[in-house]
Amino acid sequence: MKERKKRDGKSRKKDAKSRAERADRYALYQESVQDPEGDVSRLRRMYARHFGGAPRHLREDFCGSALLACCWVRAGRDHRATGIDLDPEPLEWGREHNLVKLRPEQLRRLRLVEADVRAVRGPAADVVAAFNFSYSVFKNRRELLHYFRRAHAGLARRGIFVLDAYGGPEAQERRAETREYDGFDYVWDQDLFDPITHHTRCLIHFEFSDGSRLERAFRYDWRLWMLPELRDLLEEAGFDAVEVYWEGTERGTDEGNGIFRPRRHAEDDPAWIAYVVAVKGA
């Protein structure tokens, strides 16, 4: 009996998985990176600033697990959303974990499309959003301009196209930043930056209290686009106006406060995040 217990104990110890091995990378990403309720509120305010009414149809480009699209259809009975992504894996994860939480009538107002965002035609949206810097996958001017023109064509006669952007001197350094969350740490790892091409490779890792680490949970090969470049390309793509929403800072800490307002100029900041709002029909 003692020998059997000893063997069983060894077996249980061998079969026990670390927290990293049991982790769901998409669930961790949604918790640490995304703020869908905040984004829905910001998008509605941005639209109302120019057109006074309330937007109804959102197109979420590079939607991944479609968390924002799901939040959008929950936010109003007349809200519709289209989520577009080229990768079937996050789309399927979103169906299994996000869409199942919607009521049947909400599901009827949400459409997921597995396709290149540049290839999708209609229906016309009031808002097109491309968040989490995903448009940075287009690494040359011709490709990004083509995408911006397709986003312009995907809008209704009056609408807004909203991007997020990041930059500052620290964005051009090899460095890692760690943020603590309940039960895990999120690590943003700027693994490579080429000052000639602005090609950057960024990684996301997750670390856990048992000492395990989910290495390279996500990898991004991007071009780091600058705000003047984005504004020039959006205007060339046909948008009537382009605004930058700059984040305010907390007094005493100089940390971002999560409040974004339109700004024409900003003070130098070693690391910043902003929204770029391109307006059609202004």
Coordinates of C-alpha atoms in Angstrom, one line a residue:
M1 CA 0.0 0.0 0.0
K2 CA 2.8 2.4 0.9
E3 CA 4.5 1.7 -2.4
R4 CA 1.2 2.3 -4.3
K5 CA 0.6 5.6 -2.6
K6 CA 4.2 6.7 -3.4
R7 CA 3.7 5.9 -7.1
D8 CA 0.3 7.6 -7.1
G9 CA 1.8 10.7 -5.6
K10 CA 4.5 10.8 -8.2
S11 CA 1.9 10.4 -10.9
R12 CA -0.2 13.3 -9.6
K13 CA 2.9 15.5 -9.3
K14 CA 4.0 14.6 -12.9
D15 CA 0.5 15.3 -14.3
A16 CA 0.0 18.7 -12.5
K17 CA 0.2 21.5 -15.0
S18 CA 1.6 24.9 -14.3
R19 CA -0.6 28.0 -14.5
A20 CA 1.1 28.9 -17.8
E21 CA 0.2 25.6 -19.3
R22 CA -3.4 25.9 -18.2
A23 CA -3.7 29.5 -19.3
D24 CA -6.0 30.8 -22.1
R25 CA -4.1 33.4 -23.9
Y26 CA -7.2 35.1 -25.4
A27 CA -8.9 35.4 -22.1
L28 CA -5.7 36.9 -20.6
Y29 CA -5.4 39.3 -23.6
Q30 CA -9.0 40.5 -23.2
E31 CA -8.5 41.2 -19.5
S32 CA -5.2 43.0 -19.8
V33 CA -5.4 44.8 -23.1
Q34 CA -9.0 45.6 -24.1
D35 CA -11.5 48.1 -22.7
P36 CA -14.6 47.5 -24.9
E37 CA -17.1 49.5 -22.7
G38 CA -14.7 52.5 -22.7
D39 CA -14.2 52.2 -26.4
V40 CA -17.9 52.1 -27.1
S41 CA -18.4 55.2 -25.1
R42 CA -15.5 57.0 -26.8
L43 CA -16.7 56.1 -30.3
R44 CA -20.2 57.4 -29.6
R45 CA -18.8 60.7 -28.3
M46 CA -16.5 61.0 -31.2
Y47 CA -19.3 60.5 -33.7
A48 CA -21.6 62.9 -31.9
R49 CA -19.0 65.6 -31.9
H50 CA -19.2 65.8 -35.6
F51 CA -22.7 64.7 -36.5
G52 CA -24.7 65.2 -33.4
G53 CA -26.6 61.9 -33.6
A54 CA -25.9 58.4 -32.4
P55 CA -24.0 55.9 -34.6
R56 CA -25.7 52.6 -35.1
H57 CA -23.5 50.4 -37.2
L58 CA -19.9 49.6 -36.2
R59 CA -17.4 47.8 -38.3
E60 CA -14.6 46.3 -36.2
D61 CA -11.6 45.7 -38.4
F62 CA -8.9 43.2 -37.2
C63 CA -11.6 42.2 -34.7
G64 CA -9.9 39.1 -33.2
S65 CA -12.3 37.6 -30.7
A66 CA -14.9 40.3 -31.5
L67 CA -15.1 41.6 -28.0
L68 CA -15.7 45.2 -29.0
A69 CA -18.4 44.1 -31.6
C70 CA -20.2 42.1 -28.9
C71 CA -20.1 45.1 -26.5
W72 CA -21.4 47.4 -29.2
V73 CA -24.6 45.3 -29.9
R74 CA -25.3 45.1 -26.2
A75 CA -25.0 48.9 -25.9
G76 CA -28.2 49.7 -27.8
R77 CA -31.2 47.9 -29.3
D78 CA -30.6 49.5 -32.7
H79 CA -26.8 48.8 -32.7
R80 CA -25.4 46.5 -35.4
A81 CA -21.8 45.3 -35.8
T82 CA -19.7 43.6 -38.3
G83 CA -16.4 42.1 -37.1
I84 CA -13.7 41.2 -39.7
D85 CA -10.5 39.2 -39.2
L86 CA -8.3 37.1 -41.4
D87 CA -7.4 34.6 -38.7
P88 CA -10.0 31.9 -38.1
E89 CA -8.6 30.9 -34.6
P90 CA -9.5 34.1 -32.6
L91 CA -12.9 34.3 -34.5
E92 CA -13.8 30.8 -33.4
W93 CA -12.6 31.5 -29.8
G94 CA -14.8 34.6 -29.9
R95 CA -17.8 32.6 -31.0
E96 CA -17.3 30.1 -28.2
H97 CA -16.6 32.6 -25.4
N98 CA -18.0 36.0 -26.4
L99 CA -20.9 35.5 -28.8
V100 CA -22.5 32.8 -26.5
K101 CA -23.1 35.5 -23.9
L102 CA -25.3 37.5 -26.3
R103 CA -29.1 37.2 -26.4
P104 CA -30.6 35.8 -29.6
E105 CA -31.8 39.2 -30.8
Q106 CA -28.3 40.6 -30.1
L107 CA -26.7 37.8 -32.1
R108 CA -29.0 38.7 -35.1
R109 CA -27.4 42.1 -35.1
L110 CA -23.8 40.8 -35.2
R111 CA -22.0 39.4 -38.3
L112 CA -18.5 37.9 -38.2
V113 CA -16.5 37.8 -41.5
E114 CA -13.3 35.8 -42.0
A115 CA -11.5 37.9 -44.7
D116 CA -8.9 40.5 -45.4
V117 CA -10.3 43.8 -44.2
R118 CA -9.4 45.3 -47.6
A119 CA -11.6 42.9 -49.4
V120 CA -14.9 43.3 -47.6
R121 CA -17.7 45.3 -49.2
G122 CA -20.7 46.7 -47.4
P123 CA -22.9 47.3 -45.6
A124 CA -21.9 50.9 -45.0
A125 CA -20.9 51.6 -41.4
D126 CA -21.3 54.7 -39.3
V127 CA -18.0 53.9 -37.5
V128 CA -15.0 51.8 -38.6
A129 CA -12.6 51.0 -35.8
A130 CA -9.1 49.5 -36.2
F131 CA -7.8 49.1 -32.6
N132 CA -4.8 47.6 -30.9
F133 CA -2.5 49.0 -33.6
S134 CA -3.4 46.1 -35.9
Y135 CA -3.2 48.3 -39.1
S136 CA 0.6 48.4 -38.4
V137 CA 0.8 45.1 -40.2
F138 CA 0.8 47.2 -43.4
K139 CA 4.5 48.1 -43.6
N140 CA 4.7 50.4 -46.6
R141 CA 2.8 53.5 -47.7
R142 CA 1.1 51.9 -50.7
E143 CA -0.5 49.1 -48.6
L144 CA -1.6 51.4 -45.8
L145 CA -3.1 54.0 -48.2
H146 CA -5.0 51.2 -49.9
Y147 CA -6.4 50.0 -46.6
F148 CA -7.4 53.6 -45.6
R149 CA -9.2 54.0 -48.9
R150 CA -11.1 50.8 -48.3
A151 CA -12.1 52.0 -44.8
H152 CA -13.3 55.3 -46.3
A153 CA -15.4 53.4 -48.9
G154 CA -16.8 51.2 -46.1
L155 CA -18.3 54.2 -44.3
A156 CA -21.7 55.6 -44.9
R157 CA -22.0 59.1 -46.4
R158 CA -21.2 60.5 -42.9
G159 CA -19.0 58.5 -40.6
I160 CA -15.7 58.2 -38.7
F161 CA -12.8 55.9 -39.0
V162 CA -10.9 55.5 -35.7
L163 CA -7.4 54.2 -35.1
D164 CA -5.3 54.0 -32.0
A165 CA -1.6 54.8 -32.2
Y166 CA 1.4 54.7 -29.9
G167 CA 4.8 56.3 -30.0
G168 CA 7.4 58.4 -28.2
P169 CA 11.1 57.8 -27.8
E170 CA 10.6 54.8 -25.6
A171 CA 8.6 53.1 -28.4
Q172 CA 11.8 53.0 -30.4
E173 CA 13.8 51.2 -27.8
R174 CA 14.3 47.5 -26.9
R175 CA 12.6 47.4 -23.6
A176 CA 10.0 45.4 -21.6
E177 CA 7.2 46.8 -19.4
T178 CA 5.3 44.7 -16.8
R179 CA 1.8 45.4 -15.5
E180 CA 0.2 43.5 -12.6
Y181 CA -3.3 42.1 -12.8
D182 CA -5.3 39.8 -10.6
G183 CA -3.5 36.5 -10.7
F184 CA -1.0 37.3 -13.5
D185 CA 1.5 39.8 -14.9
Y186 CA 1.3 41.2 -18.4
V187 CA 4.6 41.8 -20.1
W188 CA 4.9 44.1 -23.2
D189 CA 8.2 43.3 -24.8
Q190 CA 9.6 45.5 -27.5
D191 CA 12.0 42.9 -28.9
L192 CA 13.3 44.7 -32.0
F193 CA 13.2 48.2 -33.6
D194 CA 14.9 49.2 -36.9
P195 CA 15.4 53.0 -37.1
I196 CA 15.7 52.9 -40.9
T197 CA 12.5 51.0 -41.7
H198 CA 10.7 51.5 -38.4
H199 CA 10.1 47.7 -38.5
T200 CA 9.3 46.7 -34.9
R201 CA 8.7 43.3 -33.3
C202 CA 6.6 43.3 -30.2
L203 CA 5.8 40.3 -28.0
I204 CA 3.3 39.7 -25.2
H205 CA 4.2 37.3 -22.4
F206 CA 2.2 36.4 -19.3
E207 CA 3.8 35.5 -15.9
F208 CA 2.1 33.7 -13.0
S209 CA 2.5 33.4 -9.2
D210 CA 3.8 29.8 -9.5
G211 CA 6.8 31.0 -11.4
S212 CA 5.6 29.8 -14.8
R213 CA 5.5 32.0 -17.9
L214 CA 3.5 31.9 -21.1
E215 CA 6.2 32.9 -23.5
R216 CA 5.4 34.8 -26.7
A217 CA 1.7 34.4 -26.2
F218 CA 1.3 37.0 -29.0
R219 CA 3.9 38.2 -31.6
Y220 CA 3.5 41.3 -33.8
D221 CA 5.7 42.3 -36.7
W222 CA 4.7 45.9 -37.5
R223 CA 5.9 49.1 -38.8
L224 CA 5.8 51.9 -36.2
W225 CA 3.8 54.6 -38.0
M226 CA 4.1 58.2 -36.8
L227 CA 1.1 60.6 -36.3
P228 CA 2.0 63.0 -39.2
E229 CA 2.4 60.0 -41.6
L230 CA -1.1 58.7 -40.5
R231 CA -2.7 62.1 -40.9
D232 CA -1.2 62.7 -44.3
L233 CA -2.3 59.2 -45.6
L234 CA -5.8 59.6 -44.2
E235 CA -6.3 62.9 -45.9
E236 CA -4.9 61.4 -49.2
A237 CA -7.4 58.6 -48.8
G238 CA -10.2 61.1 -49.0
F239 CA -11.2 61.9 -45.5
D240 CA -12.4 65.5 -44.9
A241 CA -10.8 66.0 -41.5
V242 CA -8.4 64.2 -39.2
E243 CA -8.1 64.8 -35.5
V244 CA -5.8 63.4 -32.8
Y245 CA -7.3 62.7 -29.4
W246 CA -4.5 63.0 -26.8
E247 CA -4.5 61.4 -23.4
G248 CA -4.4 63.6 -20.3
T249 CA -2.2 63.0 -17.3
E250 CA -2.8 62.6 -13.6
R251 CA -1.4 65.4 -11.4
G252 CA 1.6 64.4 -9.4
T253 CA 2.3 61.1 -11.3
D254 CA 2.4 62.2 -15.0
E255 CA 0.7 58.9 -15.8
G256 CA -2.1 58.7 -18.3
N257 CA -5.6 59.3 -16.9
G258 CA -7.6 57.5 -19.6
I259 CA -9.3 60.7 -20.8
F260 CA -8.7 61.6 -24.4
R261 CA -9.5 65.0 -25.9
P262 CA -8.9 66.5 -29.4
R263 CA -5.5 68.3 -29.5
R264 CA -3.6 70.2 -32.2
H265 CA -0.4 70.2 -30.3
A266 CA 1.1 68.2 -27.4
E267 CA 4.1 68.3 -25.1
D268 CA 6.9 65.8 -25.7
D269 CA 6.2 62.5 -24.0
P270 CA 8.6 59.5 -23.8
A271 CA 5.6 57.1 -24.3
W272 CA 2.1 57.9 -25.4
I273 CA -1.1 56.4 -26.8
A274 CA -3.6 58.4 -28.9
Y275 CA -6.7 58.0 -31.0
V276 CA -6.7 59.2 -34.6
V277 CA -10.2 60.1 -35.9
A278 CA -10.7 60.5 -39.6
V279 CA -14.0 62.1 -40.6
K280 CA -16.0 61.5 -43.8
G281 CA -18.8 64.0 -44.6
A282 CA -17.6 66.7 -42.2

